[in-house]
């Protein structure tokens, strides 16, 4: 079945460590997104990529980095510069950035900083 | 600039009674509007979408929403709530042609509780 796979589902990190969240899709979608979800705040866009080898900052990119070396993969690194990284992270994709259809989501990764 | 406001952070209904989740939007262009549902610790699933066709949009699981341009609203309804409808619901608007970024703007969410 086609879809988006995020891993790990749960992750614990000590302060000062970088962590990388994986996002893989087999939907042949061009556009991929990373969102951060905090209670009562909806989803906020961290980074998005409309095509391989290109990506743009979203609304809360500080302390995060991404790469898009392959169409199917869009990993997110949470760096030690992110001041409050404990959150639920969601990866999503859509056929093309200009497509106003469905955004497909992974099941999320919950990051907790100890 | 586009924005979306979900008017209730929590809605509680009894099983078998109607559901109304309210959403108002702000957009300079003809918007595309969506409702997504999220069950605990899961990703989001599309319930329905409005993209300038019929103003009454039918979605999955018996949900529907009506686009009212005069009221800038896109409220989600269901005639009869089921226990499995308990989840968080997000109203979403696209930035679309306004800035060519085609980003989605999410509301803050409404948590639906269904009482037996």
Short mmCIF file of C-alpha atoms in Angstrom, two decimals, chain B:
data_model
loop_
_atom_site.label_atom_id
_atom_site.label_comp_id
_atom_site.label_asym_id
_atom_site.label_seq_id
_atom_site.Cartn_x
_atom_site.Cartn_y
_atom_site.Cartn_z
CA UNK B 1 -3.20 37.07 4.23
CA UNK B 2 -5.12 33.88 4.75
CA UNK B 3 -6.16 32.75 8.20
CA UNK B 4 -8.57 30.29 9.73
CA UNK B 5 -10.33 30.39 13.09
CA UNK B 6 -11.97 27.45 14.76
CA UNK B 7 -14.45 28.94 17.16
CA UNK B 8 -14.55 26.14 19.73
CA UNK B 9 -11.54 24.36 21.25
CA UNK B 10 -13.81 21.61 22.67
CA UNK B 11 -17.25 20.35 21.68
CA UNK B 12 -19.12 17.70 23.66
CA UNK B 13 -22.18 15.86 22.31
CA UNK B 14 -24.15 12.77 23.19
CA UNK B 15 -24.03 9.76 20.90
CA UNK B 16 -26.80 9.99 18.30
CA UNK B 17 -27.12 13.80 18.45
CA UNK B 18 -25.98 16.27 15.76
CA UNK B 19 -22.43 17.58 15.53
CA UNK B 20 -21.49 21.15 14.59
CA UNK B 21 -17.84 22.25 14.44
CA UNK B 22 -17.42 25.88 13.44
CA UNK B 23 -14.77 27.38 11.19
CA UNK B 24 -14.35 30.91 9.83
CA UNK B 25 -11.71 31.87 7.30
CA UNK B 26 -10.10 34.95 5.89
CA UNK B 27 -8.82 34.98 2.32
CA UNK B 28 -8.19 37.57 -0.38
CA UNK B 29 -8.68 34.96 -3.09
CA UNK B 30 -11.21 32.21 -3.65
CA UNK B 31 -9.93 29.73 -1.12
CA UNK B 32 -9.62 25.98 -1.06
CA UNK B 33 -10.86 24.70 2.28
CA UNK B 34 -10.45 21.35 3.99
CA UNK B 35 -11.44 19.50 7.12
CA UNK B 36 -9.03 16.93 8.54
CA UNK B 37 -9.53 14.53 11.45
CA UNK B 38 -6.83 13.30 13.83
CA UNK B 39 -7.21 10.42 16.24
CA UNK B 40 -4.85 10.30 19.25
CA UNK B 41 -1.17 9.93 18.35
CA UNK B 42 -2.01 9.49 14.68
CA UNK B 43 -1.54 11.49 11.51
CA UNK B 44 -4.30 13.54 9.91
CA UNK B 45 -6.88 12.13 7.51
CA UNK B 46 -8.85 14.16 4.99
CA UNK B 47 -12.58 14.33 5.74
CA UNK B 48 -13.65 16.60 2.90
CA UNK B 49 -12.54 19.51 0.72
CA UNK B 50 -14.05 22.54 -1.01
CA UNK B 51 -12.39 23.75 -4.22
CA UNK B 52 -14.97 26.15 -5.79
CA UNK B 53 -17.42 23.54 -7.03
CA UNK B 54 -20.60 22.75 -5.07
CA UNK B 55 -20.94 24.77 -1.88
CA UNK B 56 -22.26 21.77 0.06
CA UNK B 57 -19.49 19.24 0.31
CA UNK B 58 -19.99 15.67 1.44
CA UNK B 59 -17.14 13.76 3.04
CA UNK B 60 -16.37 10.44 4.62
CA UNK B 61 -18.13 8.93 7.64
CA UNK B 62 -21.31 10.98 7.12
CA UNK B 63 -19.71 14.41 7.58
CA UNK B 64 -20.52 17.38 5.39
CA UNK B 65 -19.63 21.07 5.28
CA UNK B 66 -21.18 24.11 3.65
CA UNK B 67 -19.12 26.91 2.15
CA UNK B 68 -20.80 30.28 2.82
CA UNK B 69 -18.89 33.10 1.19
CA UNK B 70 -21.10 35.82 2.66
CA UNK B 71 -20.33 34.57 6.16
CA UNK B 72 -16.76 33.43 5.40
CA UNK B 73 -17.61 30.16 7.08
CA UNK B 74 -17.04 26.47 6.44
CA UNK B 75 -18.75 24.68 9.31
CA UNK B 76 -18.56 20.88 9.65
CA UNK B 77 -21.72 18.93 10.50
CA UNK B 78 -22.93 15.40 11.02
CA UNK B 79 -26.54 14.45 11.73
CA UNK B 80 -25.80 11.78 14.31
CA UNK B 81 -22.59 11.39 16.32
CA UNK B 82 -20.94 8.03 16.83
CA UNK B 83 -18.48 7.13 19.56
CA UNK B 84 -15.80 6.60 16.89
CA UNK B 85 -16.11 10.29 15.89
CA UNK B 86 -14.29 11.35 19.06
CA UNK B 87 -11.11 12.97 17.76
CA UNK B 88 -9.56 16.33 16.95
CA UNK B 89 -10.74 18.17 13.87
CA UNK B 90 -8.79 20.76 11.90
CA UNK B 91 -10.10 23.32 9.45
CA UNK B 92 -7.50 24.22 6.80
CA UNK B 93 -7.19 26.90 4.10
CA UNK B 94 -4.60 27.00 1.33
CA UNK B 95 -2.56 30.07 0.49
CA UNK B 96 -2.98 29.17 -3.16
CA UNK B 97 -2.40 31.88 -5.71
CA UNK B 98 -1.89 34.73 -3.24
CA UNK B 99 1.82 34.11 -2.80
CA UNK B 100 2.45 31.01 -4.93
CA UNK B 101 3.73 29.10 -1.95
CA UNK B 102 0.64 26.87 -1.75
CA UNK B 103 1.06 26.40 1.96
CA UNK B 104 -1.72 25.12 4.16
CA UNK B 105 -2.86 27.20 7.10
CA UNK B 106 -4.27 25.11 9.94
CA UNK B 107 -6.80 26.15 12.53
CA UNK B 108 -5.98 25.45 16.16
CA UNK B 109 -8.27 22.42 16.22
CA UNK B 110 -11.53 21.38 17.89
CA UNK B 111 -11.59 18.37 20.14
CA UNK B 112 -14.86 16.47 19.80
CA UNK B 113 -16.00 14.44 22.78
CA UNK B 114 -18.85 11.97 22.36
CA UNK B 115 -20.74 10.89 25.48
CA UNK B 116 -22.43 7.47 25.58
#
